[in-house]
Structures are given as structure tokens and as C-alpha cells.
CSV table of C-alpha atoms in Angstrom, one decimal:
chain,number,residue,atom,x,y,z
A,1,UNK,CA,-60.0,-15.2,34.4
A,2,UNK,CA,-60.4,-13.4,30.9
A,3,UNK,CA,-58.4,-10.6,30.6
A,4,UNK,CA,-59.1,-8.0,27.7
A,5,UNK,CA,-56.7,-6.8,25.8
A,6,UNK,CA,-57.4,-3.0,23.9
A,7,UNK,CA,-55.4,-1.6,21.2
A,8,UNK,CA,-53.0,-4.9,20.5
A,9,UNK,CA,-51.3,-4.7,17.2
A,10,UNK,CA,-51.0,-8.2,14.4
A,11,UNK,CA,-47.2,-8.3,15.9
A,12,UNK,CA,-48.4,-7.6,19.3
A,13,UNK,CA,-51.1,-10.7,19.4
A,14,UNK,CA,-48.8,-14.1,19.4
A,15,UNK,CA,-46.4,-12.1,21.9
A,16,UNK,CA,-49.4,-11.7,24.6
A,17,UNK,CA,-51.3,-14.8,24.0
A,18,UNK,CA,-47.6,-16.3,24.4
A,19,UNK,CA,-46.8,-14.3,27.8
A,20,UNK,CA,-50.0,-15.1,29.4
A,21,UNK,CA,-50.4,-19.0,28.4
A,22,UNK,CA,-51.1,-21.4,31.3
A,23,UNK,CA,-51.8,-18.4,33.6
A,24,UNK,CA,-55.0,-16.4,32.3
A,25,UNK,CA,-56.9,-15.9,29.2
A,26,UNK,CA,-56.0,-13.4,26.9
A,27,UNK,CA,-58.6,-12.0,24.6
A,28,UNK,CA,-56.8,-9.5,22.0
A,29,UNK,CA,-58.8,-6.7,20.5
A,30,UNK,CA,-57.5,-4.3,17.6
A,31,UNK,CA,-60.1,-1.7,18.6
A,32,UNK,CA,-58.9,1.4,20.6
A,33,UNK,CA,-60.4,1.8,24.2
A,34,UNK,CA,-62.5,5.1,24.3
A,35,UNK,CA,-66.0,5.8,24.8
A,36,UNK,CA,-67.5,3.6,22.2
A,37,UNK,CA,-65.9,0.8,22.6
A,38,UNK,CA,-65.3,1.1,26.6
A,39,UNK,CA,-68.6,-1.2,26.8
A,40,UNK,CA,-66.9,-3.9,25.5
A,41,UNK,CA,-65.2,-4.2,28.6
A,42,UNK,CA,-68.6,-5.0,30.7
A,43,UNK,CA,-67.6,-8.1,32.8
A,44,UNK,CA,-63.6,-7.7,32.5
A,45,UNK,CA,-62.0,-7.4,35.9
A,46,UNK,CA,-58.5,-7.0,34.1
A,47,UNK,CA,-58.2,-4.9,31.0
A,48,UNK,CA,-55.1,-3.8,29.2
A,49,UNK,CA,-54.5,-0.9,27.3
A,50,UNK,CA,-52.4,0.7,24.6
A,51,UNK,CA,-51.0,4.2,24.7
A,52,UNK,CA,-53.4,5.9,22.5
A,53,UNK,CA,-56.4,4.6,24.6
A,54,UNK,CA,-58.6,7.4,26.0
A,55,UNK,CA,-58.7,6.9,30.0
A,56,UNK,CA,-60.7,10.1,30.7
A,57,UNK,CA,-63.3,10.9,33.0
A,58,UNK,CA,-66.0,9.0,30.7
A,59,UNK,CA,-64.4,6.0,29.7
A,60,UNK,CA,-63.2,5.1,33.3
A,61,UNK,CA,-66.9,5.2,34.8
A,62,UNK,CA,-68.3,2.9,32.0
A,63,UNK,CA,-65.2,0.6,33.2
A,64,UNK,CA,-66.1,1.0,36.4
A,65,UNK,CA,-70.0,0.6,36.2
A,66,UNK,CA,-69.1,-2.9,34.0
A,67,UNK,CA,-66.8,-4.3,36.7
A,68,UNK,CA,-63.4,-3.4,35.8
A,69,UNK,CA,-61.2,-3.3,38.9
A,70,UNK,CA,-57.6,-3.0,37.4
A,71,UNK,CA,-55.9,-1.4,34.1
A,72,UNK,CA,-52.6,-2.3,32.9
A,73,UNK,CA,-51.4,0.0,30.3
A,74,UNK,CA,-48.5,-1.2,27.8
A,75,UNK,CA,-46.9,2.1,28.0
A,76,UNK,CA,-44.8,4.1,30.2
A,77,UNK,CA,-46.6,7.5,29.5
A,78,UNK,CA,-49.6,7.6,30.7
A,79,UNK,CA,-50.8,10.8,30.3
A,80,UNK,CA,-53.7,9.4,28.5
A,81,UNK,CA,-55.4,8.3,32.0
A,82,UNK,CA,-57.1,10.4,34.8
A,83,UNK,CA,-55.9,9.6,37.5
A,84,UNK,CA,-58.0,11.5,39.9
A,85,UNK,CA,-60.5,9.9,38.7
A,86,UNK,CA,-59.3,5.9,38.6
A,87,UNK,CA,-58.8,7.1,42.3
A,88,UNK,CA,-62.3,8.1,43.1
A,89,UNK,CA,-63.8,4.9,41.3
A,90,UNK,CA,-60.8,2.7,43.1
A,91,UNK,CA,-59.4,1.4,39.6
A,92,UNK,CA,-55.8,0.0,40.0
A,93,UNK,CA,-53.8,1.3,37.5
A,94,UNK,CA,-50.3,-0.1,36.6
A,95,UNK,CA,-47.8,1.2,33.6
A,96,UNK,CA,-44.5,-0.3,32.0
A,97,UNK,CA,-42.1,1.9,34.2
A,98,UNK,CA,-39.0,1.5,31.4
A,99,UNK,CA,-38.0,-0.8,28.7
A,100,UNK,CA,-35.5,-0.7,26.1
A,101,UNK,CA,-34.1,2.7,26.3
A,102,UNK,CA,-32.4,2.0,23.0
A,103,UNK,CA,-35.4,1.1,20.6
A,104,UNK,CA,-36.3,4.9,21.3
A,105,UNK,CA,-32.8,6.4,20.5
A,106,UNK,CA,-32.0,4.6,17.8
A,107,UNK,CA,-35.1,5.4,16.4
A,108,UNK,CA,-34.8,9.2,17.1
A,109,UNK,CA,-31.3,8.3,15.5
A,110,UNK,CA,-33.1,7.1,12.8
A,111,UNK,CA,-35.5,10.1,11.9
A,112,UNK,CA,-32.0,11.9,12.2
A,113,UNK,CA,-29.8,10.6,9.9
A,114,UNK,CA,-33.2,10.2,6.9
A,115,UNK,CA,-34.2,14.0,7.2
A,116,UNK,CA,-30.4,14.9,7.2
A,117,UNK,CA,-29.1,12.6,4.3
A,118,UNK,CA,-33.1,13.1,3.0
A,119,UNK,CA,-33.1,9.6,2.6
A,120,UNK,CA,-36.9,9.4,1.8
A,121,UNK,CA,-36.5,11.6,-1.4
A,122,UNK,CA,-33.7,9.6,-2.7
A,123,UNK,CA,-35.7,6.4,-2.2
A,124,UNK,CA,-38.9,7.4,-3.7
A,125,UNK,CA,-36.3,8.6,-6.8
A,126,UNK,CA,-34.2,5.8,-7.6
A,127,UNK,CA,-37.8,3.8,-7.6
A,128,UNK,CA,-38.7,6.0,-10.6
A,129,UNK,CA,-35.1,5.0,-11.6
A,130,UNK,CA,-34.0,8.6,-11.2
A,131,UNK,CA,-30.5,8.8,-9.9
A,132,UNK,CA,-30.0,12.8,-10.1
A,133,UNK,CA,-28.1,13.8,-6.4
A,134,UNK,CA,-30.4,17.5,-6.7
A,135,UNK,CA,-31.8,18.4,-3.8
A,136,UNK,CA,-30.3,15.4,-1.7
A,137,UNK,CA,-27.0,17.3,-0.2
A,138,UNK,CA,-27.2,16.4,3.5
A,139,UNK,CA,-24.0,17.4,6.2
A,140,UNK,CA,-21.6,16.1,8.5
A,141,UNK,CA,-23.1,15.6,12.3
A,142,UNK,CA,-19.3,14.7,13.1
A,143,UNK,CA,-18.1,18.0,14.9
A,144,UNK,CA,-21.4,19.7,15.2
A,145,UNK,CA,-23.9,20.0,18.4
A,146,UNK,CA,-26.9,17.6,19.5
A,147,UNK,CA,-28.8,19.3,22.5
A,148,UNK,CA,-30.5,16.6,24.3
A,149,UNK,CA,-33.8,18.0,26.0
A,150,UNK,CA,-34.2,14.8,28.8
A,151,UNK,CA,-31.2,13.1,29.6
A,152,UNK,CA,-33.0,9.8,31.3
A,153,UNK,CA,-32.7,6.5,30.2
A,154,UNK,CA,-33.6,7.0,26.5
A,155,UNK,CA,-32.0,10.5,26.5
A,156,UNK,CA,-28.6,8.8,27.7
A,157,UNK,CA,-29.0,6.3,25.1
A,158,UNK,CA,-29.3,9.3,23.1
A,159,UNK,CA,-26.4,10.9,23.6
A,160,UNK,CA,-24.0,7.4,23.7
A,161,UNK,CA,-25.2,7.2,20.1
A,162,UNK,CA,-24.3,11.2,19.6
A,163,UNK,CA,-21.3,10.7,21.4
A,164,UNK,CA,-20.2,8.0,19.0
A,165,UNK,CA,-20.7,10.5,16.0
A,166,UNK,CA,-18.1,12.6,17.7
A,167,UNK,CA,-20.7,15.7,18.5
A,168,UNK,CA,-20.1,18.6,20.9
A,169,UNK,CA,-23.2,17.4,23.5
A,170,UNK,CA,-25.5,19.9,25.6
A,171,UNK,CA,-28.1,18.9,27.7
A,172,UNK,CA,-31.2,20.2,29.3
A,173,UNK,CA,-32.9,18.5,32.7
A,174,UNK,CA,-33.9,18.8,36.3
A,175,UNK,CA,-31.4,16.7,37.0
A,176,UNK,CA,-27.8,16.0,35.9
A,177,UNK,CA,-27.1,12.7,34.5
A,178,UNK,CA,-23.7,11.4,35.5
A,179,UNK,CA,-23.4,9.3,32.6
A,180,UNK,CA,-23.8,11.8,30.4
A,181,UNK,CA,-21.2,14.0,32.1
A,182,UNK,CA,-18.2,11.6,31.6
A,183,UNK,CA,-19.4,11.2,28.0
A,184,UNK,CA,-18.1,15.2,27.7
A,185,UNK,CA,-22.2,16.1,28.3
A,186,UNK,CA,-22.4,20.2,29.1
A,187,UNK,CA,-25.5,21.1,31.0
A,188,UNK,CA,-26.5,24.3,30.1
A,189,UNK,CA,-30.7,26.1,30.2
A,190,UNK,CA,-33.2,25.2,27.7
A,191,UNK,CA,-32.6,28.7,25.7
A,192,UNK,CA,-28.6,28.4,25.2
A,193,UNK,CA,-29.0,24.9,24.1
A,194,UNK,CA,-31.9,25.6,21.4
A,195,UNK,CA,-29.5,28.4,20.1
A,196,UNK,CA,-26.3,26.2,19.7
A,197,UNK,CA,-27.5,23.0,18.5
A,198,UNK,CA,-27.3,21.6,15.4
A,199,UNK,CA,-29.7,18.8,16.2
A,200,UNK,CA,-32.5,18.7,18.6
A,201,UNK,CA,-34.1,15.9,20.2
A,202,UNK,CA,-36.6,15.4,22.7
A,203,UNK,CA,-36.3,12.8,25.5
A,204,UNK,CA,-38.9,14.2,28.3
A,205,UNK,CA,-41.9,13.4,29.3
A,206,UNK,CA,-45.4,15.2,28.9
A,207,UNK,CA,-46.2,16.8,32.0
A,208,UNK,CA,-48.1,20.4,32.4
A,209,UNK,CA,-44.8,21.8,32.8
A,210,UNK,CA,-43.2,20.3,29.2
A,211,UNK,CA,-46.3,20.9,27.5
A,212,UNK,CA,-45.5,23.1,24.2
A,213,UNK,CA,-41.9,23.1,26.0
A,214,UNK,CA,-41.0,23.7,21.9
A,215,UNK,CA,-43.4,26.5,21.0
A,216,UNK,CA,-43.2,29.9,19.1
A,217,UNK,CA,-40.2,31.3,21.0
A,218,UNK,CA,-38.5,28.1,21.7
A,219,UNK,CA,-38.8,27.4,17.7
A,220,UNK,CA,-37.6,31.0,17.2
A,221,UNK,CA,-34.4,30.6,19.1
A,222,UNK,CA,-33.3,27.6,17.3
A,223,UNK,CA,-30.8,27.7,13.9
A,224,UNK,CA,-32.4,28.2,10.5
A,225,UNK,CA,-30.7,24.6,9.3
A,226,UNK,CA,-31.3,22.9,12.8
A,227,UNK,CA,-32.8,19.3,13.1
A,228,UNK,CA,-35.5,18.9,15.6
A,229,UNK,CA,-36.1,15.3,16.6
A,230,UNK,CA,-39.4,14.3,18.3
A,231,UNK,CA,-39.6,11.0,19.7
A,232,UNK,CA,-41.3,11.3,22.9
A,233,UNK,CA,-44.8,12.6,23.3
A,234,UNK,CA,-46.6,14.7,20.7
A,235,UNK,CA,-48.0,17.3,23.1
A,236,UNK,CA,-44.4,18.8,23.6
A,237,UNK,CA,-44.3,20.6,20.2
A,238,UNK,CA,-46.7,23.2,19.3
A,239,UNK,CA,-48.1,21.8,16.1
A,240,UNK,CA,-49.4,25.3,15.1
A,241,UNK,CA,-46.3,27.1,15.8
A,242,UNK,CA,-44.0,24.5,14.0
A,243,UNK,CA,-45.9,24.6,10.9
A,244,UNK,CA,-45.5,28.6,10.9
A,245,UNK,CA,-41.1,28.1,10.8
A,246,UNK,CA,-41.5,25.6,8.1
A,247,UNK,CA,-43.7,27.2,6.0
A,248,UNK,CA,-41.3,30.3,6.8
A,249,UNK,CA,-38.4,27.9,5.0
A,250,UNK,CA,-36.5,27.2,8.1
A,251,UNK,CA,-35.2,23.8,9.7
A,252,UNK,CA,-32.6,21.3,7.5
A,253,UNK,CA,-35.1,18.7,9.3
A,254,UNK,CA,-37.5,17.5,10.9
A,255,UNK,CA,-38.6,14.3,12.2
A,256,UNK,CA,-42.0,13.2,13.8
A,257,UNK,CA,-42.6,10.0,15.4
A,258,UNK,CA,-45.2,11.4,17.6
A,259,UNK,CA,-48.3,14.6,16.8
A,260,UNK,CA,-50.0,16.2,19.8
A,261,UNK,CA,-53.2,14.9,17.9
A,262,UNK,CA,-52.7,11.5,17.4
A,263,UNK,CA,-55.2,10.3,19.0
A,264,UNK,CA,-57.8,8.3,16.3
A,265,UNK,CA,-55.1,8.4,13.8
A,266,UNK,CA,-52.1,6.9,14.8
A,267,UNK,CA,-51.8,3.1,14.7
A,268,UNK,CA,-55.4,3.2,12.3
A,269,UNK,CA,-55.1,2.9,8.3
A,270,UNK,CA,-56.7,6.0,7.0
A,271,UNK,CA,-55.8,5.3,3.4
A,272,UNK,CA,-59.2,5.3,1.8
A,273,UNK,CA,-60.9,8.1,3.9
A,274,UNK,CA,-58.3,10.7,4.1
A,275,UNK,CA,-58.1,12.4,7.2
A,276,UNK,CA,-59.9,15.9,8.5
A,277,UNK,CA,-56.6,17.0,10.7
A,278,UNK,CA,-55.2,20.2,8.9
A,279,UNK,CA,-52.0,20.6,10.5
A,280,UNK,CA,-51.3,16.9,10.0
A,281,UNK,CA,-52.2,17.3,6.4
A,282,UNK,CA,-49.9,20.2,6.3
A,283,UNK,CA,-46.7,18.9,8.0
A,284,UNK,CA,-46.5,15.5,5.5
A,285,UNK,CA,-46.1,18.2,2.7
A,286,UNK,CA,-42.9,19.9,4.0
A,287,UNK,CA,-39.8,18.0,1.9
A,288,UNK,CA,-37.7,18.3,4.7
A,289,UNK,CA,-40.3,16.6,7.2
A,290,UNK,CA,-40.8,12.9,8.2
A,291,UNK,CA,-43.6,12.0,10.2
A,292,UNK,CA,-43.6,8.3,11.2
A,293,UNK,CA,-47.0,6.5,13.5
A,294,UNK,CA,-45.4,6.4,17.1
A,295,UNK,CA,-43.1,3.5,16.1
A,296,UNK,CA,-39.6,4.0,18.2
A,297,UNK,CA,-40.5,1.8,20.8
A,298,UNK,CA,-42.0,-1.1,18.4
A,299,UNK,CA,-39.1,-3.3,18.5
A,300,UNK,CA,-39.5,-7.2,19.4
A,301,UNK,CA,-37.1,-6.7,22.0
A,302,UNK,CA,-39.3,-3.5,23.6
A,303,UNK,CA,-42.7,-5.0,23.1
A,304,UNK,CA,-41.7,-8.4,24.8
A,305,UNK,CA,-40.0,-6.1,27.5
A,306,UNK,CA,-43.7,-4.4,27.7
A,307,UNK,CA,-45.7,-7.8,27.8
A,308,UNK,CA,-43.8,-9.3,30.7
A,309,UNK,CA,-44.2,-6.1,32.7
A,310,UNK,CA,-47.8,-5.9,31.8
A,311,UNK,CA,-47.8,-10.1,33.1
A,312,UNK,CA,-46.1,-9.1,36.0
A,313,UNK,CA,-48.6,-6.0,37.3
A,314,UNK,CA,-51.4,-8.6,36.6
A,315,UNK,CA,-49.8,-10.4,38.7
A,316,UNK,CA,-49.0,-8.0,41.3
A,317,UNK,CA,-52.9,-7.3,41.6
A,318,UNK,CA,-53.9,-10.4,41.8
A,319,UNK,CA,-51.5,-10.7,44.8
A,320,UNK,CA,-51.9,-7.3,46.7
A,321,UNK,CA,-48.9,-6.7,45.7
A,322,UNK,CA,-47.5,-3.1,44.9
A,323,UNK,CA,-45.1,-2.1,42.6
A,324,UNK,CA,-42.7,1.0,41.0
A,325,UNK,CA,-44.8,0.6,37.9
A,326,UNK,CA,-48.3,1.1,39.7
A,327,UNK,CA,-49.9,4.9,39.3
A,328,UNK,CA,-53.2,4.0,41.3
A,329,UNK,CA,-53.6,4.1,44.2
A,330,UNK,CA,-50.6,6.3,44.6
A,331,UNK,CA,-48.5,6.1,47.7
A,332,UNK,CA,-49.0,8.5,50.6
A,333,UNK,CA,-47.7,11.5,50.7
A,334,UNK,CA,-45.2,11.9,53.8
């Protein structure tokens, strides 16, 4: 059987074709899935899908109309994917439940440290062989507050690395971790943290209820020379309001790995066209922002950790088998 593979990045290809040797054939596409290239698929029983991929309404009945009986997505969020619909058409639909909490943190981390220490500027300086320190005077996190908005896996790995900075730690969930308790973690609600921390990040996923879960009045309560750290899902910040705080001079920081638009953009080379998204356009102009193309996950160690799930819930189908990571057909209700 020839499996299609949608989305698959140059570092991606040997990594899959490697994972699926001696069991199926993999055919690797760079190409997005979403209605124009959702034809390709004609013929495919098993496709497999990135995170950007549009799964709507549209795109699932070509799939289904060309014979496509199962997805695999190499992704834990799926909010890309209508479920509803993959239910009506009878599409099995898997997902990588977790992987390496800690390519995510440390990236978040990352973001952190380069908008505090504005390691960007400095870069871009010294290659112009201009060693001035103007305009580069970051702070000590050592003492200060990181409010941690999703304290799961990646939002414990979070706050291990936080913890290790020696930071006063506040937390916002549904649910207490323990973990992050004996670590000296304070659970307080969403408002007191955003008005005490010195550093934001965002560890939740996008559901209806976290959508915009930063917006005008979230952003309002938050310190003038706060860092907000967004390595989770796009749709969680209001794009619209954020821009307004910046442009108003406030924020030491801010770091982007993810835009509510993304979609088209992300994971494309737009060099020579330019790009039509305003707010997009607007945010890489801010000196104290750092956008970056939804890479915290892309480590070797994450990606292979993706790739043998995404072996495994072929596998699983092919068997009858059910597992944690599959979304369709979901489990009875009791």
C-alpha cells in the first residue's frame, strides 16, 4: 500500500521513508493539503498530514469521494480537522497524542531569553561590525515572575526550566499539576497571574474556550515591560489587539513562534512575492518582536517521536486497532 504523505518538510523526508521501510510505501509531498491539492489524494487509502493542512468540510469530502479511509496527522493539535465531519464520511482520524515536551519549552525558553537579552539586534550589528551595547540592555529573570498559562507536559517542562532560573512561578489551568507544585508552583486565576508576571508563556491548547484567551483586556492587565511567550497555537492571541499594546510602546518582548493566520504562510518561502497579511507585516517591524515559522517542536528528537507514532496509528488501522491518539470515531459517550 502507498501511503501519501502532505506537508513533509526536506528534514522530514529521509526520517519517514526511513520509519516506513519494509512495511508500506511512502510517497512524500512538499505541497500543503487543502482544497487544491486535496485531489492529489484520489486513490490513497492512508494519507498523512501536517499541522497547517486544511481538514475542513471541503477538503474531507474530496478525500472521501477519492477513497481516503484514514488520516494520520503528525501533530498533536488538531484543530485544523472537522471532526464532525470525518465522522459523517467515516474517515479515521489519528493524531500524535505527545512527544518531546522539551523541544517546545526550550524553544519558548528560547524566544525568551533573544527578545530579553535582544539578541537579534546585536547579531544583525556585530555583522555590520558594529559593537555599540545601545539599545541592547536586557534584565535579570533571576528573582522575577514567569506565569505559566497550561501547566501539562510542555508547560511543566516550562516551568522546570523557570524554576532553574530561580523565578517566583504562577500558574494558570483546569487542573493542578503536582509537579509543578513541589517545584514552589502557586496556582492563582488567569487575571492575578497576567498582572504579576514578568514573563508570560502560553502552554494550552486552542479550544473555543482558549480562543483569544490573550485579548484586549487580558493584554491590558499585563506589565508595560512584561514578556509574552507564544509557543502553542496562534489562535490564542488576538493578533489585532496585540499590535494595538505594541504600537502603544508597551511589552520588553515578545516572542512568536505561532500567528492565528498562519495558514498559507508558515512553513512556505515567501521571499520573492511578499506577503498580503497586514498584521503579519506589522508585528515583524516592532524591535522588541520575534516571530519565528512554528519551529519549537522541529527537533530530530520530536519529529522521529512524531513519525513512529504516525507508523504506529497506521498500523493501528490497518489492525482494528484503537488507540489514545485516535480522534475519529470517538469513543461513546457513557
Amino acid at each position: 500500500m502507498e501511503i501519501l504523505a502532505f506537508g513533509v518538510q526536506s528534514d522530514e523526508k529521509p526520517l519517514i521513508e526511513k520509519a516506513f521501510a519494509g512495511r508500506h510505501e511512502v510517497r512524500c509531498l512538499d505541497v500543503f493539503l487543502n482544497r487544491d491539492t486535496a485531489p492529489i489524494a484520489a486513490g490513497h487509502e492512508i494519507i498523512s498530514t501536517s499541522v497547517n493542512a486544511d481538514l475542513g468540510s471541503g477538503v474531507l469530502q474530496t478525500l472521501a469521494a477519492g477513497g481516503t479511509q484514514m488520516i494520520a496527522q503528525r501533530s498533536t493539535g488538531f484543530n485544523n480537522i472537522d471532526l464532525d465531519v470525518a465522522e459523517r464520511l467515516a474517515l479515521r482520524v489519528a493524531r500524535v497524542s505527545s512527544y518531546s515536551p522539551y523541544s517546545v519549552a526550550e524553544f519558548a525558553w528560547t524566544l525568551a531569553m533573544a527578545v530579553n537579552r535582544r539578541v537579534v539586534r546585536a547579531a544583525g550589528r556585530t555583522r555590520d561590525f558594529d559593537f555599540r551595547l545601545d539599545g541592547l540592555l536586557g534584565r535579570d529573570l533571576h528573582g522575577r515572575t514567569a506565569g505559566v498559562i497550561g501547566t501539562g507536559r510542555i508547560g511543566e517542562a516550562f516551568t522546570r526550566i523557570a524554576h532553574g532560573f530561580g523565578m517566583e512561578l504562577l500558574g494558570w489551568d483546569v487542573a493542578e499539576n503536582p509537579a509543578c507544585v513541589e517545584l514552589g508552583m502557586r496556582y492563582v486565576d488567569k487575571e492575578r497571574l497576567l498582572a504579576e508576571s514578568d514573563l508570560v508563556s502560553l502552554h494550552v491548547p486552542l479550544l473555543p474556550a482558549t480562543h483569544h484567551i490573550i485579548g484586549a483586556r487580558a493584554l491590558a492587565r499585563m506589565k508595560d515591560d512584561a514578556i509574552l511567550i507564544n509557543s502553542s497555537r496562534g489562535g490564542l492571541i488576538d493578533t489585532t489587539a496585540l499590535i494595538a499594546e505594541l504600537r502603544a510602546g508597551r511589552f520588553l518582548g515578545v516572542g512568536l513562534d505561532v500567528y492565528e493566520a498562519e495558514a498559507g504562510l508558515f512553513f512556505l518561502d515567501k521571499s520573492l512575492e511578499g506577503i498580503d497579511d497586514d498584521a503579519l507585516a506589522r508585528l515583524v517591524t516592532f524591535p522588541n518582536v520575534i516571530v519565528t515559522s512554528h519551529q519549537a517542536y522541529y527537533t530530530r528528537d520530536a519529529v522521529e517521536q512524531i513519525i513512529d507514532a504516525t507508523v504506529r496509528n497506521v498500523a493501528d488501522y490497518l489492525a482494528g486497532r484503537r488507540s489514545e491518539n485516535v480522534l475519529v470515531p470517538a469513543l461513546p459517550k457513557d
